[in-house]
Amino acid sequence: MTTGHDKPTRWSSWSIEIKVWKILAALVILPILVLWFRVVHQNDEILALIRNEVVTDAAGQRTWAGSFVNTNDRTLRDVAVTVDFLDSGDRTVGKAEAEAAELLFSRRLDLQAPLPPDAVRLRIYSVQWRMDPTATDRWLRRASASALMGPFREPWEFGYLMVDPAKIDR
């Protein structure tokens, strides 16, 4: 910061010298950060986990219950989901699977499976579906109308939800 006369003056008269390369770097980095934030923090998951709970019966047996919901406006076809149960070392100790020939908008695909005693978290192993293109989806007719995702790297604790169910249930 300089005042021009090498004498301290009031802070309101200070000026800041900024190099041109710093401005250009900020102009390049800012759009990259905005794009990264939009990709990582998407709120429009097509098939989202909205139920993830462990239920213990009177005998002490644990059961995992989960639900995925179609958040897309269109019907999903050939839907299949596999969830792995992991131990404390992130090794697979069990799994739950569910399939549906068709999943309408805001409909749920429910999964339920006995939970092994050493299961402490879960990982979505795979999620797949197919969408039929409509007359208005010219880009979709040329592109692949199916998706297969997984396995996801990060395990999730029991109870974690991808979307708030109150926003989905109408």
mmCIF file of C-alpha atoms in Angstrom:
data_model
loop_
_atom_site.group_PDB
_atom_site.id
_atom_site.type_symbol
_atom_site.label_atom_id
_atom_site.label_comp_id
_atom_site.label_asym_id
_atom_site.label_seq_id
_atom_site.Cartn_x
_atom_site.Cartn_y
_atom_site.Cartn_z
ATOM 1 C CA MET A 1 0.000 0.000 0.000
ATOM 2 C CA THR A 2 1.256 3.386 -0.861
ATOM 3 C CA THR A 3 0.072 6.906 -0.424
ATOM 4 C CA GLY A 4 2.272 8.376 -3.117
ATOM 5 C CA HIS A 5 4.381 10.565 -0.860
ATOM 6 C CA ASP A 6 5.885 7.923 1.426
ATOM 7 C CA LYS A 7 4.043 9.510 4.320
ATOM 8 C CA PRO A 8 1.287 7.770 6.220
ATOM 9 C CA THR A 9 -2.032 9.442 5.686
ATOM 10 C CA ARG A 10 -5.597 8.547 6.365
ATOM 11 C CA TRP A 11 -6.594 4.984 5.428
ATOM 12 C CA SER A 12 -9.239 6.307 3.032
ATOM 13 C CA SER A 13 -6.557 7.681 0.718
ATOM 14 C CA TRP A 14 -4.563 4.436 0.485
ATOM 15 C CA SER A 15 -4.305 2.670 -2.847
ATOM 16 C CA ILE A 16 -3.428 -0.939 -3.597
ATOM 17 C CA GLU A 17 -1.098 -1.922 -6.388
ATOM 18 C CA ILE A 18 -2.272 -5.170 -8.006
ATOM 19 C CA LYS A 19 -0.230 -6.902 -10.645
ATOM 20 C CA VAL A 20 -2.039 -7.704 -13.917
ATOM 21 C CA TRP A 21 -1.106 -11.402 -13.707
ATOM 22 C CA LYS A 22 -2.952 -11.661 -10.371
ATOM 23 C CA ILE A 23 -6.127 -10.298 -11.916
ATOM 24 C CA LEU A 24 -5.830 -12.665 -14.884
ATOM 25 C CA ALA A 25 -5.207 -15.632 -12.573
ATOM 26 C CA ALA A 26 -8.312 -14.760 -10.563
ATOM 27 C CA LEU A 27 -10.367 -14.492 -13.766
ATOM 28 C CA VAL A 28 -9.231 -17.977 -14.811
ATOM 29 C CA ILE A 29 -9.574 -19.667 -11.420
ATOM 30 C CA LEU A 30 -12.975 -18.242 -10.484
ATOM 31 C CA PRO A 31 -14.970 -19.926 -13.305
ATOM 32 C CA ILE A 32 -13.210 -23.236 -12.598
ATOM 33 C CA LEU A 33 -14.188 -23.049 -8.920
ATOM 34 C CA VAL A 34 -17.788 -22.175 -9.779
ATOM 35 C CA LEU A 35 -18.015 -25.092 -12.218
ATOM 36 C CA TRP A 36 -16.482 -27.493 -9.687
ATOM 37 C CA PHE A 37 -18.941 -26.348 -7.007
ATOM 38 C CA ARG A 38 -21.914 -26.876 -9.322
ATOM 39 C CA VAL A 39 -20.768 -30.382 -10.277
ATOM 40 C CA VAL A 40 -19.905 -31.539 -6.767
ATOM 41 C CA HIS A 41 -22.937 -30.008 -5.067
ATOM 42 C CA GLN A 42 -25.683 -31.065 -7.438
ATOM 43 C CA ASN A 43 -29.135 -31.175 -5.922
ATOM 44 C CA ASP A 44 -30.708 -32.976 -8.846
ATOM 45 C CA GLU A 45 -29.667 -36.560 -8.264
ATOM 46 C CA ILE A 46 -31.724 -38.689 -10.640
ATOM 47 C CA LEU A 47 -31.930 -41.700 -8.332
ATOM 48 C CA ALA A 48 -31.347 -40.517 -4.768
ATOM 49 C CA LEU A 49 -31.114 -42.327 -1.427
ATOM 50 C CA ILE A 50 -33.913 -40.985 0.797
ATOM 51 C CA ARG A 51 -34.178 -43.746 3.404
ATOM 52 C CA ASN A 52 -31.206 -45.308 5.183
ATOM 53 C CA GLU A 53 -31.982 -46.801 8.559
ATOM 54 C CA VAL A 54 -31.148 -49.759 10.757
ATOM 55 C CA VAL A 55 -34.012 -51.476 12.571
ATOM 56 C CA THR A 56 -33.352 -53.876 15.469
ATOM 57 C CA ASP A 57 -36.035 -56.419 16.364
ATOM 58 C CA ALA A 58 -36.797 -57.855 19.806
ATOM 59 C CA ALA A 59 -34.305 -60.704 19.278
ATOM 60 C CA GLY A 60 -31.496 -58.232 18.539
ATOM 61 C CA GLN A 61 -31.325 -58.945 14.802
ATOM 62 C CA ARG A 62 -30.501 -55.858 12.762
ATOM 63 C CA THR A 63 -32.129 -55.159 9.396
ATOM 64 C CA TRP A 64 -31.194 -52.386 7.013
ATOM 65 C CA ALA A 65 -33.986 -50.594 5.165
ATOM 66 C CA GLY A 66 -33.316 -48.140 2.381
ATOM 67 C CA SER A 67 -35.168 -46.383 -0.414
ATOM 68 C CA PHE A 68 -34.090 -44.699 -3.600
ATOM 69 C CA VAL A 69 -36.436 -42.254 -5.303
ATOM 70 C CA ASN A 70 -36.724 -41.140 -8.922
ATOM 71 C CA THR A 71 -36.234 -37.360 -8.864
ATOM 72 C CA ASN A 72 -36.345 -37.042 -12.651
ATOM 73 C CA ASP A 73 -39.531 -35.907 -14.378
ATOM 74 C CA ARG A 74 -39.424 -38.928 -16.646
ATOM 75 C CA THR A 75 -39.961 -42.605 -16.005
ATOM 76 C CA LEU A 76 -36.842 -44.683 -15.395
ATOM 77 C CA ARG A 77 -36.757 -48.220 -16.802
ATOM 78 C CA ASP A 78 -34.665 -51.268 -15.919
ATOM 79 C CA VAL A 79 -33.666 -49.774 -12.569
ATOM 80 C CA ALA A 80 -31.209 -51.751 -10.429
ATOM 81 C CA VAL A 81 -29.428 -50.769 -7.208
ATOM 82 C CA THR A 82 -26.812 -52.647 -5.179
ATOM 83 C CA VAL A 83 -25.698 -51.457 -1.736
ATOM 84 C CA ASP A 84 -22.726 -53.049 0.051
ATOM 85 C CA PHE A 85 -22.481 -53.239 3.836
ATOM 86 C CA LEU A 86 -18.959 -52.595 5.116
ATOM 87 C CA ASP A 87 -17.108 -53.454 8.293
ATOM 88 C CA SER A 88 -14.804 -51.066 10.169
ATOM 89 C CA GLY A 89 -12.024 -51.829 7.646
ATOM 90 C CA ASP A 90 -14.299 -50.959 4.687
ATOM 91 C CA ARG A 91 -14.480 -54.618 3.596
ATOM 92 C CA THR A 92 -17.764 -55.882 2.152
ATOM 93 C CA VAL A 93 -19.638 -58.106 4.639
ATOM 94 C CA GLY A 94 -23.098 -58.140 3.032
ATOM 95 C CA LYS A 95 -25.286 -56.484 0.445
ATOM 96 C CA ALA A 96 -28.807 -55.460 -0.502
ATOM 97 C CA GLU A 97 -30.147 -55.464 -4.050
ATOM 98 C CA ALA A 98 -33.351 -54.322 -5.696
ATOM 99 C CA GLU A 99 -34.645 -54.067 -9.243
ATOM 100 C CA ALA A 100 -37.669 -52.524 -10.913
ATOM 101 C CA ALA A 101 -38.813 -52.715 -14.504
ATOM 102 C CA GLU A 102 -40.196 -49.185 -14.226
ATOM 103 C CA LEU A 103 -39.895 -46.359 -11.701
ATOM 104 C CA LEU A 104 -42.207 -43.364 -12.165
ATOM 105 C CA PHE A 105 -41.366 -39.842 -11.016
ATOM 106 C CA SER A 106 -41.228 -39.556 -7.184
ATOM 107 C CA ARG A 107 -41.752 -43.314 -6.749
ATOM 108 C CA ARG A 108 -39.489 -45.300 -4.458
ATOM 109 C CA LEU A 109 -37.392 -48.384 -4.964
ATOM 110 C CA ASP A 110 -37.255 -50.062 -1.555
ATOM 111 C CA LEU A 111 -34.399 -52.265 -0.365
ATOM 112 C CA GLN A 112 -34.253 -54.396 2.765
ATOM 113 C CA ALA A 113 -31.675 -56.907 3.939
ATOM 114 C CA PRO A 114 -30.429 -58.524 7.155
ATOM 115 C CA LEU A 115 -27.465 -56.584 8.480
ATOM 116 C CA PRO A 116 -24.365 -58.598 9.438
ATOM 117 C CA PRO A 117 -23.199 -57.996 13.032
ATOM 118 C CA ASP A 118 -19.916 -56.382 11.936
ATOM 119 C CA ALA A 119 -21.496 -53.965 9.410
ATOM 120 C CA VAL A 120 -20.895 -50.361 10.454
ATOM 121 C CA ARG A 121 -21.513 -48.363 7.248
ATOM 122 C CA LEU A 122 -22.603 -48.758 3.648
ATOM 123 C CA ARG A 123 -21.373 -48.006 0.150
ATOM 124 C CA ILE A 124 -23.558 -47.734 -2.921
ATOM 125 C CA TYR A 125 -21.994 -50.298 -5.219
ATOM 126 C CA SER A 126 -24.031 -49.642 -8.349
ATOM 127 C CA VAL A 127 -27.006 -47.681 -9.611
ATOM 128 C CA GLN A 128 -28.345 -48.155 -13.113
ATOM 129 C CA TRP A 129 -31.350 -47.135 -15.177
ATOM 130 C CA ARG A 130 -32.532 -46.460 -18.704
ATOM 131 C CA MET A 131 -34.653 -43.592 -20.011
ATOM 132 C CA ASP A 132 -36.711 -43.759 -23.156
ATOM 133 C CA PRO A 133 -36.166 -40.679 -25.307
ATOM 134 C CA THR A 134 -39.182 -38.532 -26.093
ATOM 135 C CA ALA A 135 -39.862 -36.457 -29.181
ATOM 136 C CA THR A 136 -38.580 -33.333 -27.434
ATOM 137 C CA ASP A 137 -35.280 -34.941 -26.412
ATOM 138 C CA ARG A 138 -33.354 -34.716 -29.658
ATOM 139 C CA TRP A 139 -30.018 -34.784 -27.846
ATOM 140 C CA LEU A 140 -31.033 -37.919 -25.949
ATOM 141 C CA ARG A 141 -31.875 -39.850 -29.122
ATOM 142 C CA ARG A 142 -28.292 -39.391 -30.245
ATOM 143 C CA ALA A 143 -26.741 -39.967 -26.848
ATOM 144 C CA SER A 144 -26.930 -43.049 -24.682
ATOM 145 C CA ALA A 145 -30.215 -43.157 -22.797
ATOM 146 C CA SER A 146 -28.892 -45.389 -20.026
ATOM 147 C CA ALA A 147 -26.674 -44.873 -17.011
ATOM 148 C CA LEU A 148 -24.544 -47.186 -14.892
ATOM 149 C CA MET A 149 -22.731 -45.606 -11.970
ATOM 150 C CA GLY A 150 -20.566 -47.055 -9.250
ATOM 151 C CA PRO A 151 -18.965 -48.270 -7.226
ATOM 152 C CA PHE A 152 -18.911 -45.042 -5.274
ATOM 153 C CA ARG A 153 -15.642 -44.437 -3.433
ATOM 154 C CA GLU A 154 -16.853 -42.944 -0.183
ATOM 155 C CA PRO A 155 -18.706 -45.091 2.341
ATOM 156 C CA TRP A 156 -21.649 -43.527 4.165
ATOM 157 C CA GLU A 157 -22.761 -43.905 7.736
ATOM 158 C CA PHE A 158 -26.143 -45.436 8.422
ATOM 159 C CA GLY A 159 -28.693 -42.639 8.512
ATOM 160 C CA TYR A 160 -27.077 -40.481 5.797
ATOM 161 C CA LEU A 161 -29.510 -39.278 3.110
ATOM 162 C CA MET A 162 -28.690 -37.827 -0.311
ATOM 163 C CA VAL A 163 -31.855 -35.721 -0.446
ATOM 164 C CA ASP A 164 -34.295 -34.467 2.166
ATOM 165 C CA PRO A 165 -37.377 -36.720 1.830
ATOM 166 C CA ALA A 166 -39.677 -33.784 2.604
ATOM 167 C CA LYS A 167 -38.541 -32.124 -0.640
ATOM 168 C CA ILE A 168 -39.360 -35.242 -2.666
ATOM 169 C CA ASP A 169 -42.625 -36.472 -1.145
ATOM 170 C CA ARG A 170 -45.422 -34.425 -2.604
#
